[in-house]
mmCIF file of C-alpha atoms in Angstrom:
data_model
loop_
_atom_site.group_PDB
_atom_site.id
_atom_site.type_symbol
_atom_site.label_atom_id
_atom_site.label_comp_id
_atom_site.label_asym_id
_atom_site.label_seq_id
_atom_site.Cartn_x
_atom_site.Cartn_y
_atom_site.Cartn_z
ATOM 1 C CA UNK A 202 -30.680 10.825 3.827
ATOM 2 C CA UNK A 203 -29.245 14.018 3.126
ATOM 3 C CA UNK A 204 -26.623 13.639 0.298
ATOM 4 C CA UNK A 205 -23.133 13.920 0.303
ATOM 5 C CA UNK A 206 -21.652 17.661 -0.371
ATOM 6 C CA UNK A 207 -19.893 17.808 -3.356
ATOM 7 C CA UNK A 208 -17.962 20.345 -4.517
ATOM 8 C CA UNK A 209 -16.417 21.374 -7.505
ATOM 9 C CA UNK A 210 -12.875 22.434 -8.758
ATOM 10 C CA UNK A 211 -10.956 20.891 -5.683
ATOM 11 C CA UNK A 212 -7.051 20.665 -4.993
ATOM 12 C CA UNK A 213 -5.786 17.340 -4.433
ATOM 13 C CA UNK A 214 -2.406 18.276 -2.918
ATOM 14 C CA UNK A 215 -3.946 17.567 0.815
ATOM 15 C CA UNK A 216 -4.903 14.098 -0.181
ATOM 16 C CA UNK A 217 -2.228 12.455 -1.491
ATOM 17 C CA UNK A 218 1.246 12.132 -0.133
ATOM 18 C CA UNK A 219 3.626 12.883 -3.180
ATOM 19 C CA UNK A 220 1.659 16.430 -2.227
ATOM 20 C CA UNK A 221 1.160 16.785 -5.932
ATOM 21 C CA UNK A 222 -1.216 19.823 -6.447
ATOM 22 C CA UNK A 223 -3.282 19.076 -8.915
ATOM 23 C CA UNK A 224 -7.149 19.650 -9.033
ATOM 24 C CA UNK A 225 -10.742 17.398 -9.321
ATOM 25 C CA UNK A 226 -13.485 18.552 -11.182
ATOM 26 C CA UNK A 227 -15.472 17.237 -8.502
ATOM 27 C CA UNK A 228 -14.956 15.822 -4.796
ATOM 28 C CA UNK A 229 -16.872 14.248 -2.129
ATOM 29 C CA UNK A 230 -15.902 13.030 1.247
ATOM 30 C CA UNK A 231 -18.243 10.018 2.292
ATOM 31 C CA UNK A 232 -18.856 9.046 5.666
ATOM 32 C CA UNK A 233 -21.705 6.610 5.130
ATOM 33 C CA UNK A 234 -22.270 3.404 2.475
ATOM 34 C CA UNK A 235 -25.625 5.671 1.847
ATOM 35 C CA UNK A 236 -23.173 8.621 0.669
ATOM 36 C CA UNK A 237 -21.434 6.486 -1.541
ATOM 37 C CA UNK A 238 -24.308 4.902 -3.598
ATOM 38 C CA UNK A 239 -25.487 8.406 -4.146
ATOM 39 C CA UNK A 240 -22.399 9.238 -5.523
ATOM 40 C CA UNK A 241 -22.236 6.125 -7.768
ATOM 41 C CA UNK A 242 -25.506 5.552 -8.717
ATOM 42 C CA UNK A 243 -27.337 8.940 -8.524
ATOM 43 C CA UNK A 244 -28.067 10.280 -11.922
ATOM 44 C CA UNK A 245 -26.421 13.420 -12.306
ATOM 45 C CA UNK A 246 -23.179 11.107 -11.420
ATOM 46 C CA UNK A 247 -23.304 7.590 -12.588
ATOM 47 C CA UNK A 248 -21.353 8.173 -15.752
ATOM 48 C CA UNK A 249 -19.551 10.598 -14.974
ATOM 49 C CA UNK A 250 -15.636 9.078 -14.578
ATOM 50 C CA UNK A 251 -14.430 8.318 -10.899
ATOM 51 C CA UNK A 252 -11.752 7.662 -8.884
ATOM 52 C CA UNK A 253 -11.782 6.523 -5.405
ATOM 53 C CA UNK A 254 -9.013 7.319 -2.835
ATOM 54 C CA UNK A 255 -8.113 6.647 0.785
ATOM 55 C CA UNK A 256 -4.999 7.670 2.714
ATOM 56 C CA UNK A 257 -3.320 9.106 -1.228
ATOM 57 C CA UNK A 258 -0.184 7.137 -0.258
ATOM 58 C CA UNK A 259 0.121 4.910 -2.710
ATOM 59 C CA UNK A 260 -0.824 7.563 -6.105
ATOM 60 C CA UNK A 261 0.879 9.340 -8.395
ATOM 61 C CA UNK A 262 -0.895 12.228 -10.040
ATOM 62 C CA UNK A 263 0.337 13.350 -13.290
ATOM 63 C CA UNK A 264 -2.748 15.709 -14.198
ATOM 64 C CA UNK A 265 -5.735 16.827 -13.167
ATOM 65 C CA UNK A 266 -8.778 14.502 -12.803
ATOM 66 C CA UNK A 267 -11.802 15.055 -14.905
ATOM 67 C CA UNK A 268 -14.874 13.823 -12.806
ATOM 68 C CA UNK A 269 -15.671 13.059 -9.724
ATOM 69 C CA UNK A 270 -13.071 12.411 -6.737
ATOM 70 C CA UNK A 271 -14.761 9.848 -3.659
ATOM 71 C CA UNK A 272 -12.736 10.320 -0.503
ATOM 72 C CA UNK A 273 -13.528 7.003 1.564
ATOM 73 C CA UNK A 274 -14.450 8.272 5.292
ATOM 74 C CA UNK A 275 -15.921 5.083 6.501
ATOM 75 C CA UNK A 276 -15.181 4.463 9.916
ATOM 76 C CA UNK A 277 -15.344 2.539 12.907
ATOM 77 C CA UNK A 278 -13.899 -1.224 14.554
ATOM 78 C CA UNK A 279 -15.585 -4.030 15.973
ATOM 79 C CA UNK A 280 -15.724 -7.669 16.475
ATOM 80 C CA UNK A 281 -17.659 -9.480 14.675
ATOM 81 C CA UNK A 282 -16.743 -12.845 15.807
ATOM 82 C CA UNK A 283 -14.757 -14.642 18.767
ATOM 83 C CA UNK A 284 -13.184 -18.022 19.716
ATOM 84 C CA UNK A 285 -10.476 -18.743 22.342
ATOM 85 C CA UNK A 286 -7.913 -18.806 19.289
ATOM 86 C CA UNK A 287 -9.184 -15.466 17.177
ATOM 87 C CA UNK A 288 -10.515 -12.302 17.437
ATOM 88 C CA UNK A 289 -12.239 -11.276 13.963
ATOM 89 C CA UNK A 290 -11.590 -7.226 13.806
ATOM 90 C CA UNK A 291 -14.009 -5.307 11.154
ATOM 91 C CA UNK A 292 -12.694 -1.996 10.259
ATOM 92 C CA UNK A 293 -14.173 0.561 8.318
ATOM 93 C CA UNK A 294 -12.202 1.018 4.846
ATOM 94 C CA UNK A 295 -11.260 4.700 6.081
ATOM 95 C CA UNK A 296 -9.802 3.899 9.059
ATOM 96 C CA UNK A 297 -5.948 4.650 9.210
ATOM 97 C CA UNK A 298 -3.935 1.578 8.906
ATOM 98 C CA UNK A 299 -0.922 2.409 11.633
ATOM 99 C CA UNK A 300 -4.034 3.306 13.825
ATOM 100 C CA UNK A 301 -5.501 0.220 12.979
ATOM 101 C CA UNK A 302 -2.407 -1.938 13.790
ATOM 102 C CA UNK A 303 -1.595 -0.041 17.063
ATOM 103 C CA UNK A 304 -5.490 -0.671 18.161
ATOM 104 C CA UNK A 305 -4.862 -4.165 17.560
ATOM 105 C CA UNK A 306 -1.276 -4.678 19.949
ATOM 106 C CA UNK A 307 -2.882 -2.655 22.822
ATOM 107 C CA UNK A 308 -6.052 -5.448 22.595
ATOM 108 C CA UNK A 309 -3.066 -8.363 22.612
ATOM 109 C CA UNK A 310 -4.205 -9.557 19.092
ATOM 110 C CA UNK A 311 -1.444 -10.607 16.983
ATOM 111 C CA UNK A 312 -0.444 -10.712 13.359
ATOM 112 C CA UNK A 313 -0.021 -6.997 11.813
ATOM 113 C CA UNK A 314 2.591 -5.988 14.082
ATOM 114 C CA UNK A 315 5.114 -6.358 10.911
ATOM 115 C CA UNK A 316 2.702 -3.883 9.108
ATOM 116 C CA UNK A 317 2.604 -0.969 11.815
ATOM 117 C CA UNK A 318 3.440 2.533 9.961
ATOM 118 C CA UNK A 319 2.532 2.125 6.409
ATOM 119 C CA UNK A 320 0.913 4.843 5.276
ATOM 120 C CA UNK A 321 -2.265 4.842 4.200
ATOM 121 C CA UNK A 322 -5.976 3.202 4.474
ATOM 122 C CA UNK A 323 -7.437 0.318 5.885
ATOM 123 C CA UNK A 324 -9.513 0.079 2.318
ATOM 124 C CA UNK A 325 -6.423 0.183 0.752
ATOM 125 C CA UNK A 326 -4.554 -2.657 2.225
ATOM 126 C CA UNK A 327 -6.421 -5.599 0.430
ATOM 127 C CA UNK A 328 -6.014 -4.363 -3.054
ATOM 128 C CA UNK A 329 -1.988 -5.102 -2.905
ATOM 129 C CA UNK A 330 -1.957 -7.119 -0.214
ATOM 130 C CA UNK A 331 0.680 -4.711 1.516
ATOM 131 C CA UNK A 332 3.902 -6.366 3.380
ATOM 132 C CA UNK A 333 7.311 -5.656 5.161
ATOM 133 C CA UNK A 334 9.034 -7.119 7.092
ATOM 134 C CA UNK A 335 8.283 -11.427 6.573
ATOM 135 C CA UNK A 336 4.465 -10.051 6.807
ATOM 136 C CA UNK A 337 1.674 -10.005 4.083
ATOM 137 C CA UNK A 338 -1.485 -8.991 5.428
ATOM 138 C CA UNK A 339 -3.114 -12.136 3.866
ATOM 139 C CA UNK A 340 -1.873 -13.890 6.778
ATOM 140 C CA UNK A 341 -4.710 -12.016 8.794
ATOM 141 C CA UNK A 342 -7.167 -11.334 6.170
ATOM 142 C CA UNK A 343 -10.614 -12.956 6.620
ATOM 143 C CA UNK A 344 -12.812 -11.159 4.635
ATOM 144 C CA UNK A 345 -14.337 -7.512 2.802
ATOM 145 C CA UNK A 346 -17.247 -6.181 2.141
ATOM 146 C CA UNK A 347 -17.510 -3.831 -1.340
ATOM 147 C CA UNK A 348 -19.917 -2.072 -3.409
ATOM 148 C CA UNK A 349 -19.898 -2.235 -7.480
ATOM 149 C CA UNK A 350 -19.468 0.721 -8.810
ATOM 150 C CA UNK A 351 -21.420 0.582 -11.856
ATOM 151 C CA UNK A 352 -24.669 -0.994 -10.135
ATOM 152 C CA UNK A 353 -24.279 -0.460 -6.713
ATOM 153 C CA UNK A 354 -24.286 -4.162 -5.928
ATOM 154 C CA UNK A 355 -22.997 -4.865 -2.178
ATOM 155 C CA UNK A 356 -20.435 -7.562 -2.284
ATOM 156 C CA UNK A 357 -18.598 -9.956 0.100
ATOM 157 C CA UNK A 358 -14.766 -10.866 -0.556
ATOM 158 C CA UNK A 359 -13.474 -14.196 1.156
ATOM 159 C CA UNK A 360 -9.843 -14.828 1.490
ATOM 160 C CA UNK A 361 -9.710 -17.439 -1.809
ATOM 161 C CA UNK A 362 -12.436 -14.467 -4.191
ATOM 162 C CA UNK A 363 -9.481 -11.760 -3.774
ATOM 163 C CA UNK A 364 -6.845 -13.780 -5.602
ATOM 164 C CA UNK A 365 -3.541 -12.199 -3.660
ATOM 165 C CA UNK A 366 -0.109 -12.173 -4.883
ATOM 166 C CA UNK A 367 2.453 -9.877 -4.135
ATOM 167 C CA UNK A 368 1.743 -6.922 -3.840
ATOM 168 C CA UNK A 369 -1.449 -8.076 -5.505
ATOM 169 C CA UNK A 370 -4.737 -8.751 -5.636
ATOM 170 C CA UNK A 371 -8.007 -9.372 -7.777
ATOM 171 C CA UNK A 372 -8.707 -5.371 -7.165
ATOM 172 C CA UNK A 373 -5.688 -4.248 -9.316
ATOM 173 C CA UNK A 374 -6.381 -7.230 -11.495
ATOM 174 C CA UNK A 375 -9.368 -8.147 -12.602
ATOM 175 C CA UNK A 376 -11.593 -5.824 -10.586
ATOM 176 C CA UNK A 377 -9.353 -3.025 -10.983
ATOM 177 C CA UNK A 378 -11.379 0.964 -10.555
ATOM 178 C CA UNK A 379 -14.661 -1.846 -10.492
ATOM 179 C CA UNK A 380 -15.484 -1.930 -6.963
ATOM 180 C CA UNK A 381 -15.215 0.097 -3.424
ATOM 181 C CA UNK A 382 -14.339 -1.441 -0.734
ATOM 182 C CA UNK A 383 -16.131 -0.393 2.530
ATOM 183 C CA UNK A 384 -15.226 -2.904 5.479
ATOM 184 C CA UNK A 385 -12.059 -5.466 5.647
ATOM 185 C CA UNK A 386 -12.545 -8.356 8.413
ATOM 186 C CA UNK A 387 -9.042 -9.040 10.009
ATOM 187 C CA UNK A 388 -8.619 -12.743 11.946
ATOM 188 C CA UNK A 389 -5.984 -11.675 14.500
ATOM 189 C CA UNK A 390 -4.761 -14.041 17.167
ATOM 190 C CA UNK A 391 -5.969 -13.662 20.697
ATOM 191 C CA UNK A 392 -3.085 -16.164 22.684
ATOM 192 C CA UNK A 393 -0.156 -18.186 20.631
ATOM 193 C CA UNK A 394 1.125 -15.180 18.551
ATOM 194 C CA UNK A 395 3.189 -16.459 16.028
ATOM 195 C CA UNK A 396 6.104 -13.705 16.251
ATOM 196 C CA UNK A 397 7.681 -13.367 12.636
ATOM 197 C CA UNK A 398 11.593 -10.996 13.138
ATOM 198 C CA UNK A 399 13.528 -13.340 10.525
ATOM 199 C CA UNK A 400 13.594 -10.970 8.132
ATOM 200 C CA UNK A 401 15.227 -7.460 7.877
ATOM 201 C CA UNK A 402 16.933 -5.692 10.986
ATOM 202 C CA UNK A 403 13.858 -6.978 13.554
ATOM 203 C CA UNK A 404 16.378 -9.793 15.034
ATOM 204 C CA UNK A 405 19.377 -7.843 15.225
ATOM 205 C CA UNK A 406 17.643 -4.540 16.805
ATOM 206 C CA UNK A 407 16.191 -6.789 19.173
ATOM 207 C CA UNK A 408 19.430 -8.651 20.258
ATOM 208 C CA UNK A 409 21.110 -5.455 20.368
ATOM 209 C CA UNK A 410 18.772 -3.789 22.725
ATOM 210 C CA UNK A 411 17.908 -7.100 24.553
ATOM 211 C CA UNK A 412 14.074 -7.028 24.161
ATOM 212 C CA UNK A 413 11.803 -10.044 24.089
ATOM 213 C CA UNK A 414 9.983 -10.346 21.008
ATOM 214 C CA UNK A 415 6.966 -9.195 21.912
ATOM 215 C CA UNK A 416 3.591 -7.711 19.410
ATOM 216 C CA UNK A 417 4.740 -4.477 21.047
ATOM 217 C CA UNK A 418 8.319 -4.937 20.485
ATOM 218 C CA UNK A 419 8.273 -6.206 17.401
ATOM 219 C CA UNK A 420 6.159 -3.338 16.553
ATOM 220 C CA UNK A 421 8.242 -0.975 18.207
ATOM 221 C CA UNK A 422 11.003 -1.704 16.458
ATOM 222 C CA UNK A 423 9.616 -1.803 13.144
ATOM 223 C CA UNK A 424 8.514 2.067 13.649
ATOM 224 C CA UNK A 425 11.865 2.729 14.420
ATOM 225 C CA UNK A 426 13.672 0.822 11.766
ATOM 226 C CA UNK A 427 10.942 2.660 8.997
ATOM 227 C CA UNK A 428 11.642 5.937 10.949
ATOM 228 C CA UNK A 429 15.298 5.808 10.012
ATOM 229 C CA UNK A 430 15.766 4.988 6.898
ATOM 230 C CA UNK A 431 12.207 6.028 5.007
ATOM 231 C CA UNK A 432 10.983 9.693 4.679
ATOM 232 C CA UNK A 433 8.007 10.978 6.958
ATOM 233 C CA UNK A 434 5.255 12.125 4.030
ATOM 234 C CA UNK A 435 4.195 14.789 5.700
ATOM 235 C CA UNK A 436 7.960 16.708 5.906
ATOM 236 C CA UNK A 437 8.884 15.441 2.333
ATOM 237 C CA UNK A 438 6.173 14.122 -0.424
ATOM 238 C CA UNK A 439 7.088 10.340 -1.536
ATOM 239 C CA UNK A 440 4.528 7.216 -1.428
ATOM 240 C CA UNK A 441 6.903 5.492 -0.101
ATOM 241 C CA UNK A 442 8.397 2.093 -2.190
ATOM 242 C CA UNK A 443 7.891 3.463 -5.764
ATOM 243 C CA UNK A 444 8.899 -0.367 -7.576
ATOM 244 C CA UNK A 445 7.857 -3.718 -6.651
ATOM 245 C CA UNK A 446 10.712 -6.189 -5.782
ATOM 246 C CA UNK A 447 11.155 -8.090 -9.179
ATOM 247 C CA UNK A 448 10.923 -11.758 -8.781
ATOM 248 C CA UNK A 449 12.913 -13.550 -11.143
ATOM 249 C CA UNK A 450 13.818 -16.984 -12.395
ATOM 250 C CA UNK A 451 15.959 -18.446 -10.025
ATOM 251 C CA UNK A 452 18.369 -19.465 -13.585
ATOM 252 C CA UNK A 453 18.286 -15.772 -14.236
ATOM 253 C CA UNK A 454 19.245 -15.023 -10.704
ATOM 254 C CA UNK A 455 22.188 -17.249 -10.939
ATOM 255 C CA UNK A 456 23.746 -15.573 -13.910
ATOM 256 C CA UNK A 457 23.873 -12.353 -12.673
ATOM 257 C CA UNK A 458 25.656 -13.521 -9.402
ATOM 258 C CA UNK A 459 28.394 -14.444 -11.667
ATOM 259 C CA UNK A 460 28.745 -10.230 -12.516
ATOM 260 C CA UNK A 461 27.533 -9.415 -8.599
ATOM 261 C CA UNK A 462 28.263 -11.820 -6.210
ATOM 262 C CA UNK A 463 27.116 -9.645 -4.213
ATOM 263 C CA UNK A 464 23.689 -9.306 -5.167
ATOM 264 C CA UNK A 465 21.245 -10.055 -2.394
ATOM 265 C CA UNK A 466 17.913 -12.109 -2.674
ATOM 266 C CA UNK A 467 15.256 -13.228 -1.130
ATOM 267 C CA UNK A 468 12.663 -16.224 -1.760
ATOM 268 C CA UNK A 469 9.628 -15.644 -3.775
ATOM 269 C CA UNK A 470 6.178 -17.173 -3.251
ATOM 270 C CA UNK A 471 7.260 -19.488 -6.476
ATOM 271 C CA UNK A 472 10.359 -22.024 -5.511
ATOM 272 C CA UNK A 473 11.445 -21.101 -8.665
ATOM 273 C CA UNK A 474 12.105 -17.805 -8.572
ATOM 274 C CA UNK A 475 14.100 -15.408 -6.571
ATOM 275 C CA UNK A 476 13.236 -11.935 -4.960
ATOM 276 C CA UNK A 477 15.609 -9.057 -5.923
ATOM 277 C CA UNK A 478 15.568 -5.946 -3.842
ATOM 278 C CA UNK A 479 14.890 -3.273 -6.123
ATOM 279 C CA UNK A 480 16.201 -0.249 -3.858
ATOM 280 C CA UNK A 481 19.703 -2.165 -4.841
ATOM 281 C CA UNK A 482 18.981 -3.126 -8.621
ATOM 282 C CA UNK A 483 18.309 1.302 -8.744
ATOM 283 C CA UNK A 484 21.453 1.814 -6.436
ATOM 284 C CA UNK A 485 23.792 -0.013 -8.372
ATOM 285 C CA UNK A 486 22.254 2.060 -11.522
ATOM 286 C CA UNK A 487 23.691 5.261 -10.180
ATOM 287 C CA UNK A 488 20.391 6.556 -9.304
ATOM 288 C CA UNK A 489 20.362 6.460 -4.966
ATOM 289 C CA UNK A 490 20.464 10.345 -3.948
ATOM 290 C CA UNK A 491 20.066 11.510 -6.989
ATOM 291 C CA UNK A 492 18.001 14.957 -7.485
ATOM 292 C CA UNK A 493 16.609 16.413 -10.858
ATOM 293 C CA UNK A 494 15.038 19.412 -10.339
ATOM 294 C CA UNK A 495 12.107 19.208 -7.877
ATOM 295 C CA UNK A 496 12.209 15.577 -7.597
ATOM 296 C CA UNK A 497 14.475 12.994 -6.908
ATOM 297 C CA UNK A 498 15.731 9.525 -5.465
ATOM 298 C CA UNK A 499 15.619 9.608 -1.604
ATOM 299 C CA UNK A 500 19.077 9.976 -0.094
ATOM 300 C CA UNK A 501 19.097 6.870 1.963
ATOM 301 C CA UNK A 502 16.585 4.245 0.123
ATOM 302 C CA UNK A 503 16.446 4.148 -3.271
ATOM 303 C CA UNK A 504 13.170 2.452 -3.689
ATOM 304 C CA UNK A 505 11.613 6.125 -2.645
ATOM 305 C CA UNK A 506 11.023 9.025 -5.417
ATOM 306 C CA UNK A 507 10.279 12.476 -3.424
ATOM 307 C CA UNK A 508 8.678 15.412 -4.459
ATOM 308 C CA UNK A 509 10.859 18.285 -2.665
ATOM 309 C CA UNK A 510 8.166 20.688 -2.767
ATOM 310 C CA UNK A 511 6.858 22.202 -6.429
ATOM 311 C CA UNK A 512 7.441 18.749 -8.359
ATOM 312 C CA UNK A 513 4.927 17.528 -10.701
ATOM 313 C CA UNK A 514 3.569 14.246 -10.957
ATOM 314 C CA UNK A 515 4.985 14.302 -14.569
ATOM 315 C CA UNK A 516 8.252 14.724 -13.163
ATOM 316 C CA UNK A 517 8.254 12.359 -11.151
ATOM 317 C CA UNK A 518 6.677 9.616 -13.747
ATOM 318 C CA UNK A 519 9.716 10.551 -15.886
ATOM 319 C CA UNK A 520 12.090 9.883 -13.155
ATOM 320 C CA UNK A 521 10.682 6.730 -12.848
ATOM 321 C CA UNK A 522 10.776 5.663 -16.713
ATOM 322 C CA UNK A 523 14.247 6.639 -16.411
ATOM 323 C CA UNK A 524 15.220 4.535 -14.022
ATOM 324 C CA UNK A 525 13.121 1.472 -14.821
ATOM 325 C CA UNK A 526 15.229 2.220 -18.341
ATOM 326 C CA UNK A 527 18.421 1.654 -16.999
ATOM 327 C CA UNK A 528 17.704 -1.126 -14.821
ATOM 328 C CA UNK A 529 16.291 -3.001 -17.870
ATOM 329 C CA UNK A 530 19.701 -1.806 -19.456
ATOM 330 C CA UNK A 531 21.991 -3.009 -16.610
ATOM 331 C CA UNK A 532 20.487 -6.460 -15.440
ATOM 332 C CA UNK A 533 18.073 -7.012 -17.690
ATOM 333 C CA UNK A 534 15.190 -6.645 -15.311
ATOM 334 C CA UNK A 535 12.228 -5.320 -15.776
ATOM 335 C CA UNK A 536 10.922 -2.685 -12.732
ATOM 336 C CA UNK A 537 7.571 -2.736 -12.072
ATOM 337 C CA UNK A 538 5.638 0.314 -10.086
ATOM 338 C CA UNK A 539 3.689 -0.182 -7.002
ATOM 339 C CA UNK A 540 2.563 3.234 -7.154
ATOM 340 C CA UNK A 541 -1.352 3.361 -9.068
ATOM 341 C CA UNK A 542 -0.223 6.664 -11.484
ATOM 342 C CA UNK A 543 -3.091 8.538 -12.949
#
């Protein structure tokens, strides 16, 4: 096997979306599970520190990295099982996700149409169980297959071994910068699609244009809800929703609605807490629009930091500390980030 080309001394401003330019000491694109166990368990590299990224739309840089950057290319999609009811979808970790959910709506197979343009890897999607719109991809998750980093051990993930929450899982737990995922297994309906449009602006787009619910549709329309009110990456650096959505005892919840009737919720996995939209808890602070220099809250969602062009990830960090600040101040509620800052 020939190994891996890796050079030294390497911007990272191409590879993740804030478009943050700062540099690697050393960085390797892998296209092959052979690549990557030379990378993690040749000698001149085992101890060396690593990080390992996918789409770069869900990281904050706030310097450079000192050791060696893996880029996950692993590609490809295929079924690795069948019965009248599923279709079981592997998919390389590098695939692109949108890719991955369009793919799956022009086969007929159902249950990431909710998911379609989120930014980012296939890899990535297990390790916080990513969601909009009523959807968590654990709904369709059957399985991944990953590689230890420190012993290059292969491993195999069921649904139950990856321990998902929101925005959650065992990888950002537990496991967290322990493992590298190289295939995720999707069980996607084949016939009986269970159509979710309850929640958001799915419904009423729908009704308004008098469409069926439909996996294309539904898709359809979340693309162009996302399109309108969430920045495009590649014209203006942001990894998209910044904070989680707090979740919150429901007691807690109840107080504040005596300040903000007003406030709107949502249920949480736990029947005894309540889900609080954080693009309103930062709204309400004053912060929606607001620019700083080089960075900033987005103009029309306020769960989105951007980088205007010549931010630093520092900046933006701060940003965020400031706002999580006076959040905390105002309702008592503690922010906490999606983004993985390094």
């Amino acid at each position: 096997m020939q190994p891996p080309k890796i050079q030294q001394n390497v911007t990272l401003q191409p590879y993740n979306t804030f478009g943050i330019a700062v540099k690697a000491n050393f960085f390797a694109t892998i296209h092959s599970k052979e690549e990557l166990l030379y990378c993690l368990q040749h000698p001149d590299w085992k101890t060396m520190p690593k990080l390992v990224m996918g789409g770069g739309s869900n990281t904050l840089f706030t310097k450079n990295f000192e050791g060696l950057v893996i880029k996950i290319n692993l590609m490809g999609l295929k079924i690795v099982q069948e019965t009248e009811e599923f279709v079981y979808l592997q998919v390389g970790a590098g695939e692109n996700w949108h890719q991955t959910v369009l793919y799956a709506i022009a086969n007929d197979w159902g249950g990431i149409e909710n998911l379609a343009l989120i930014y980012g890897s296939v890899g990535a999607a297990p390790m916080q169980n990513i969601g909009a719109y009523g959807v968590e991809l654990k709904q369709s998750f059957h399985s991944l297959e990953a590689v230890k980093i420190n012993t290059g051990e292969e491993l195999t993930f069921d649904h139950a071994a990856c321990q998902f929450g929101y925005r959650q899982s065992i990888f950002k737990q537990a496991l967290k910068n322990q493992v590298v995922i190289t295939t995720v297994t999707l069980r996607l309906t084949k016939r009986n699609h269970q159509l979710n449009t309850s929640y958001g602006a799915i419904s009423q787009v729908l009704a308004s244009t008098q469409t069926p619910p439909t996996l294309q549709s539904i898709a359809q329309t979340v693309i162009q809800i996302r399109q309108s009110k969430l920045p495009n990456p590649e014209q203006i650096g942001n990894a998209g929703s910044f904070f989680k959505n707090p979740e919150i005892p429901r007691s807690t919840f109840e107080g504040l609605q005596k300040n903000y009737p007003q406030i709107p919720s949502f249920a949480a996995e736990h029947p005894d807490e309540v889900k609080i939209p954080a693009g309103w808890l930062i709204e309400q602070a004053g912060w929606k629009g607001k620019r700083i220099g080089n960075v900033g809250v987005h103009k029309d969602q306020a769960l989105i930091l951007v980088n205007y062009g010549g931010g630093t990830g520092s900046e933006i960090w701060e940003l965020a500390l400031k706002i999580q600040q006076s959040v905390a101040e105002l309702f008592t509620i503690v922010l906490h980030n999606e983004v993985n800052v390094y």
